[in-house]
C-alpha cells in the first residue's frame, strides 16, 4: 500500500462524511407525522380552496384520509415522504375495494395510482352516495 491509496481512501471517507452531514442537516430522512383530522382539513383547504368538506375519514394508521365534498371525494394519501391530494367522483370512492380493513381507491394518476387507506369499515352508513 502506497501513499496514493491512503490519500484516495481519506478523500473518499471525507466525501462520504460530507454527504452524511448534508443529509442530517437537510433532515432528508425526517419521518412524516401521521395525519389527524386538523391536519387533514388544513391540507384539504390548501389543496382544494373553496370546497366545502362535509365529512372526513382519517386512516387508522395516519397515512391517509378521505373526505366528502358534494359529489366529489377528496383523497389524501402518503406518497414517498409527503402526501398527495386528489379528487375523484364520490361514487368511485364508495365503490372502491375494501378488504381486510384497507380501502384501495384507484386514482388513475401516474404519480399516485392507488390510495390505500386503513379504515374500520366502508362505505359509511350515514351518508348517501
mmCIF file with all atom_site columns, N, CA and C in Angstrom, residues 83-120:
data_model
loop_
_atom_site.group_PDB
_atom_site.id
_atom_site.type_symbol
_atom_site.label_atom_id
_atom_site.label_alt_id
_atom_site.label_comp_id
_atom_site.label_asym_id
_atom_site.label_entity_id
_atom_site.label_seq_id
_atom_site.pdbx_PDB_ins_code
_atom_site.Cartn_x
_atom_site.Cartn_y
_atom_site.Cartn_z
_atom_site.occupancy
_atom_site.B_iso_or_equiv
_atom_site.pdbx_formal_charge
_atom_site.auth_seq_id
_atom_site.auth_comp_id
_atom_site.auth_asym_id
_atom_site.auth_atom_id
_atom_site.pdbx_PDB_model_num
ATOM 1   N N  . UNK A 1 83  ? -47.403 13.837 1.223   1.00 0.00 ? 83  UNK A N  1
ATOM 2   C CA . UNK A 1 83  ? -48.774 13.442 0.937   1.00 0.00 ? 83  UNK A CA 1
ATOM 3   C C  . UNK A 1 83  ? -49.195 13.989 -0.420  1.00 0.00 ? 83  UNK A C  1
ATOM 4   N N  . UNK A 1 84  ? -50.061 13.247 -1.102  1.00 0.00 ? 84  UNK A N  1
ATOM 5   C CA . UNK A 1 84  ? -50.667 13.694 -2.355  1.00 0.00 ? 84  UNK A CA 1
ATOM 6   C C  . UNK A 1 84  ? -52.165 13.836 -2.125  1.00 0.00 ? 84  UNK A C  1
ATOM 7   N N  . UNK A 1 85  ? -52.745 14.847 -2.728  1.00 0.00 ? 85  UNK A N  1
ATOM 8   C CA . UNK A 1 85  ? -54.186 15.072 -2.615  1.00 0.00 ? 85  UNK A CA 1
ATOM 9   C C  . UNK A 1 85  ? -54.791 15.007 -4.010  1.00 0.00 ? 85  UNK A C  1
ATOM 10  N N  . UNK A 1 86  ? -55.850 14.227 -4.155  1.00 0.00 ? 86  UNK A N  1
ATOM 11  C CA . UNK A 1 86  ? -56.526 14.058 -5.440  1.00 0.00 ? 86  UNK A CA 1
ATOM 12  C C  . UNK A 1 86  ? -58.031 14.111 -5.209  1.00 0.00 ? 86  UNK A C  1
ATOM 13  N N  . UNK A 1 87  ? -58.774 14.391 -6.268  1.00 0.00 ? 87  UNK A N  1
ATOM 14  C CA . UNK A 1 87  ? -60.232 14.358 -6.195  1.00 0.00 ? 87  UNK A CA 1
ATOM 15  C C  . UNK A 1 87  ? -60.752 13.365 -7.218  1.00 0.00 ? 87  UNK A C  1
ATOM 16  N N  . UNK A 1 88  ? -61.767 12.626 -6.797  1.00 0.00 ? 88  UNK A N  1
ATOM 17  C CA . UNK A 1 88  ? -62.415 11.638 -7.653  1.00 0.00 ? 88  UNK A CA 1
ATOM 18  C C  . UNK A 1 88  ? -63.922 11.729 -7.410  1.00 0.00 ? 88  UNK A C  1
ATOM 19  N N  . UNK A 1 89  ? -64.721 11.157 -8.295  1.00 0.00 ? 89  UNK A N  1
ATOM 20  C CA . UNK A 1 89  ? -66.170 11.140 -8.042  1.00 0.00 ? 89  UNK A CA 1
ATOM 21  C C  . UNK A 1 89  ? -66.492 10.352 -6.769  1.00 0.00 ? 89  UNK A C  1
ATOM 22  N N  . UNK A 1 90  ? -67.479 10.817 -6.007  1.00 0.00 ? 90  UNK A N  1
ATOM 23  C CA . UNK A 1 90  ? -67.860 10.168 -4.759  1.00 0.00 ? 90  UNK A CA 1
ATOM 24  C C  . UNK A 1 90  ? -68.277 8.713  -4.997  1.00 0.00 ? 90  UNK A C  1
ATOM 25  N N  . UNK A 1 91  ? -68.989 8.460  -6.071  1.00 0.00 ? 91  UNK A N  1
ATOM 26  C CA . UNK A 1 91  ? -69.409 7.093  -6.377  1.00 0.00 ? 91  UNK A CA 1
ATOM 27  C C  . UNK A 1 91  ? -68.229 6.153  -6.554  1.00 0.00 ? 91  UNK A C  1
ATOM 28  N N  . UNK A 1 92  ? -67.149 6.641  -7.115  1.00 0.00 ? 92  UNK A N  1
ATOM 29  C CA . UNK A 1 92  ? -65.943 5.821  -7.283  1.00 0.00 ? 92  UNK A CA 1
ATOM 30  C C  . UNK A 1 92  ? -65.336 5.489  -5.923  1.00 0.00 ? 92  UNK A C  1
ATOM 31  N N  . UNK A 1 93  ? -65.361 6.436  -5.011  1.00 0.00 ? 93  UNK A N  1
ATOM 32  C CA . UNK A 1 93  ? -64.817 6.197  -3.666  1.00 0.00 ? 93  UNK A CA 1
ATOM 33  C C  . UNK A 1 93  ? -65.676 5.202  -2.902  1.00 0.00 ? 93  UNK A C  1
ATOM 34  N N  . UNK A 1 94  ? -67.003 5.332  -3.022  1.00 0.00 ? 94  UNK A N  1
ATOM 35  C CA . UNK A 1 94  ? -67.912 4.425  -2.315  1.00 0.00 ? 94  UNK A CA 1
ATOM 36  C C  . UNK A 1 94  ? -67.770 2.999  -2.833  1.00 0.00 ? 94  UNK A C  1
ATOM 37  N N  . UNK A 1 95  ? -67.545 2.853  -4.132  1.00 0.00 ? 95  UNK A N  1
ATOM 38  C CA . UNK A 1 95  ? -67.445 1.516  -4.719  1.00 0.00 ? 95  UNK A CA 1
ATOM 39  C C  . UNK A 1 95  ? -66.018 0.971  -4.736  1.00 0.00 ? 95  UNK A C  1
ATOM 40  N N  . UNK A 1 96  ? -65.075 1.665  -4.103  1.00 0.00 ? 96  UNK A N  1
ATOM 41  C CA . UNK A 1 96  ? -63.686 1.196  -4.067  1.00 0.00 ? 96  UNK A CA 1
ATOM 42  C C  . UNK A 1 96  ? -63.591 -0.123 -3.299  1.00 0.00 ? 96  UNK A C  1
ATOM 43  N N  . UNK A 1 97  ? -62.554 -0.857 -3.584  1.00 0.00 ? 97  UNK A N  1
ATOM 44  C CA . UNK A 1 97  ? -62.343 -2.163 -2.955  1.00 0.00 ? 97  UNK A CA 1
ATOM 45  C C  . UNK A 1 97  ? -61.983 -1.999 -1.483  1.00 0.00 ? 97  UNK A C  1
ATOM 46  N N  . UNK A 1 98  ? -62.747 -2.685 -0.622  1.00 0.00 ? 98  UNK A N  1
ATOM 47  C CA . UNK A 1 98  ? -62.482 -2.668 0.817   1.00 0.00 ? 98  UNK A CA 1
ATOM 48  C C  . UNK A 1 98  ? -62.280 -4.099 1.269   1.00 0.00 ? 98  UNK A C  1
ATOM 49  N N  . UNK A 1 99  ? -61.073 -4.407 1.710   1.00 0.00 ? 99  UNK A N  1
ATOM 50  C CA . UNK A 1 99  ? -60.756 -5.775 2.126   1.00 0.00 ? 99  UNK A CA 1
ATOM 51  C C  . UNK A 1 99  ? -59.737 -5.725 3.257   1.00 0.00 ? 99  UNK A C  1
ATOM 52  N N  . UNK A 1 100 ? -59.999 -6.495 4.299   1.00 0.00 ? 100 UNK A N  1
ATOM 53  C CA . UNK A 1 100 ? -59.100 -6.596 5.455   1.00 0.00 ? 100 UNK A CA 1
ATOM 54  C C  . UNK A 1 100 ? -58.788 -5.235 6.078   1.00 0.00 ? 100 UNK A C  1
ATOM 55  N N  . UNK A 1 101 ? -59.797 -4.367 6.152   1.00 0.00 ? 101 UNK A N  1
ATOM 56  C CA . UNK A 1 101 ? -59.617 -3.076 6.790   1.00 0.00 ? 101 UNK A CA 1
ATOM 57  C C  . UNK A 1 101 ? -58.860 -2.061 5.965   1.00 0.00 ? 101 UNK A C  1
ATOM 58  N N  . UNK A 1 102 ? -58.685 -2.327 4.680   1.00 0.00 ? 102 UNK A N  1
ATOM 59  C CA . UNK A 1 102 ? -57.943 -1.418 3.805   1.00 0.00 ? 102 UNK A CA 1
ATOM 60  C C  . UNK A 1 102 ? -58.788 -1.053 2.595   1.00 0.00 ? 102 UNK A C  1
ATOM 61  N N  . UNK A 1 103 ? -58.979 0.233  2.401   1.00 0.00 ? 103 UNK A N  1
ATOM 62  C CA . UNK A 1 103 ? -59.717 0.750  1.258   1.00 0.00 ? 103 UNK A CA 1
ATOM 63  C C  . UNK A 1 103 ? -58.712 1.093  0.164   1.00 0.00 ? 103 UNK A C  1
ATOM 64  N N  . UNK A 1 104 ? -58.856 0.477  -1.007  1.00 0.00 ? 104 UNK A N  1
ATOM 65  C CA . UNK A 1 104 ? -57.973 0.733  -2.148  1.00 0.00 ? 104 UNK A CA 1
ATOM 66  C C  . UNK A 1 104 ? -58.730 1.560  -3.173  1.00 0.00 ? 104 UNK A C  1
ATOM 67  N N  . UNK A 1 105 ? -58.346 2.811  -3.303  1.00 0.00 ? 105 UNK A N  1
ATOM 68  C CA . UNK A 1 105 ? -59.017 3.744  -4.197  1.00 0.00 ? 105 UNK A CA 1
ATOM 69  C C  . UNK A 1 105 ? -58.136 3.964  -5.421  1.00 0.00 ? 105 UNK A C  1
ATOM 70  N N  . UNK A 1 106 ? -58.657 3.638  -6.607  1.00 0.00 ? 106 UNK A N  1
ATOM 71  C CA . UNK A 1 106 ? -57.928 3.863  -7.847  1.00 0.00 ? 106 UNK A CA 1
ATOM 72  C C  . UNK A 1 106 ? -58.024 5.342  -8.202  1.00 0.00 ? 106 UNK A C  1
ATOM 73  N N  . UNK A 1 107 ? -56.882 6.027  -8.224  1.00 0.00 ? 107 UNK A N  1
ATOM 74  C CA . UNK A 1 107 ? -56.862 7.449  -8.510  1.00 0.00 ? 107 UNK A CA 1
ATOM 75  C C  . UNK A 1 107 ? -56.623 7.749  -9.985  1.00 0.00 ? 107 UNK A C  1
ATOM 76  N N  . UNK A 1 108 ? -56.150 6.770  -10.733 1.00 0.00 ? 108 UNK A N  1
ATOM 77  C CA . UNK A 1 108 ? -55.917 6.976  -12.155 1.00 0.00 ? 108 UNK A CA 1
ATOM 78  C C  . UNK A 1 108 ? -54.857 8.027  -12.445 1.00 0.00 ? 108 UNK A C  1
ATOM 79  N N  . UNK A 1 109 ? -53.870 8.152  -11.583 1.00 0.00 ? 109 UNK A N  1
ATOM 80  C CA . UNK A 1 109 ? -52.820 9.149  -11.737 1.00 0.00 ? 109 UNK A CA 1
ATOM 81  C C  . UNK A 1 109 ? -51.481 8.429  -11.715 1.00 0.00 ? 109 UNK A C  1
ATOM 82  N N  . UNK A 1 110 ? -50.608 8.766  -12.650 1.00 0.00 ? 110 UNK A N  1
ATOM 83  C CA . UNK A 1 110 ? -49.317 8.082  -12.720 1.00 0.00 ? 110 UNK A CA 1
ATOM 84  C C  . UNK A 1 110 ? -48.455 8.381  -11.488 1.00 0.00 ? 110 UNK A C  1
ATOM 85  N N  . UNK A 1 111 ? -48.604 9.564  -10.900 1.00 0.00 ? 111 UNK A N  1
ATOM 86  C CA . UNK A 1 111 ? -47.812 9.922  -9.722  1.00 0.00 ? 111 UNK A CA 1
ATOM 87  C C  . UNK A 1 111 ? -48.334 9.265  -8.451  1.00 0.00 ? 111 UNK A C  1
ATOM 88  N N  . UNK A 1 112 ? -49.628 9.047  -8.368  1.00 0.00 ? 112 UNK A N  1
ATOM 89  C CA . UNK A 1 112 ? -50.252 8.404  -7.205  1.00 0.00 ? 112 UNK A CA 1
ATOM 90  C C  . UNK A 1 112 ? -51.377 7.510  -7.729  1.00 0.00 ? 112 UNK A C  1
ATOM 91  N N  . UNK A 1 113 ? -51.042 6.313  -8.238  1.00 0.00 ? 113 UNK A N  1
ATOM 92  C CA . UNK A 1 113 ? -52.055 5.481  -8.907  1.00 0.00 ? 113 UNK A CA 1
ATOM 93  C C  . UNK A 1 113 ? -53.137 4.932  -7.989  1.00 0.00 ? 113 UNK A C  1
ATOM 94  N N  . UNK A 1 114 ? -52.786 4.545  -6.777  1.00 0.00 ? 114 UNK A N  1
ATOM 95  C CA . UNK A 1 114 ? -53.754 3.956  -5.855  1.00 0.00 ? 114 UNK A CA 1
ATOM 96  C C  . UNK A 1 114 ? -53.510 4.485  -4.455  1.00 0.00 ? 114 UNK A C  1
ATOM 97  N N  . UNK A 1 115 ? -54.587 4.893  -3.814  1.00 0.00 ? 115 UNK A N  1
ATOM 98  C CA . UNK A 1 115 ? -54.504 5.305  -2.418  1.00 0.00 ? 115 UNK A CA 1
ATOM 99  C C  . UNK A 1 115 ? -55.009 4.143  -1.575  1.00 0.00 ? 115 UNK A C  1
ATOM 100 N N  . UNK A 1 116 ? -54.226 3.736  -0.602  1.00 0.00 ? 116 UNK A N  1
ATOM 101 C CA . UNK A 1 116 ? -54.627 2.673  0.314   1.00 0.00 ? 116 UNK A CA 1
ATOM 102 C C  . UNK A 1 116 ? -54.819 3.312  1.686   1.00 0.00 ? 116 UNK A C  1
ATOM 103 N N  . UNK A 1 117 ? -56.061 3.266  2.162   1.00 0.00 ? 117 UNK A N  1
ATOM 104 C CA . UNK A 1 117 ? -56.416 3.921  3.420   1.00 0.00 ? 117 UNK A CA 1
ATOM 105 C C  . UNK A 1 117 ? -56.969 2.879  4.377   1.00 0.00 ? 117 UNK A C  1
ATOM 106 N N  . UNK A 1 118 ? -56.390 2.786  5.553   1.00 0.00 ? 118 UNK A N  1
ATOM 107 C CA . UNK A 1 118 ? -56.838 1.837  6.577   1.00 0.00 ? 118 UNK A CA 1
ATOM 108 C C  . UNK A 1 118 ? -58.019 2.423  7.332   1.00 0.00 ? 118 UNK A C  1
ATOM 109 N N  . UNK A 1 119 ? -59.174 1.795  7.187   1.00 0.00 ? 119 UNK A N  1
ATOM 110 C CA . UNK A 1 119 ? -60.391 2.248  7.849   1.00 0.00 ? 119 UNK A CA 1
ATOM 111 C C  . UNK A 1 119 ? -61.078 1.069  8.530   1.00 0.00 ? 119 UNK A C  1
ATOM 112 N N  . UNK A 1 120 ? -61.819 1.309  9.611   1.00 0.00 ? 120 UNK A N  1
ATOM 113 C CA . UNK A 1 120 ? -62.512 0.212  10.285  1.00 0.00 ? 120 UNK A CA 1
ATOM 114 C C  . UNK A 1 120 ? -63.651 -0.371 9.454   1.00 0.00 ? 120 UNK A C  1
#
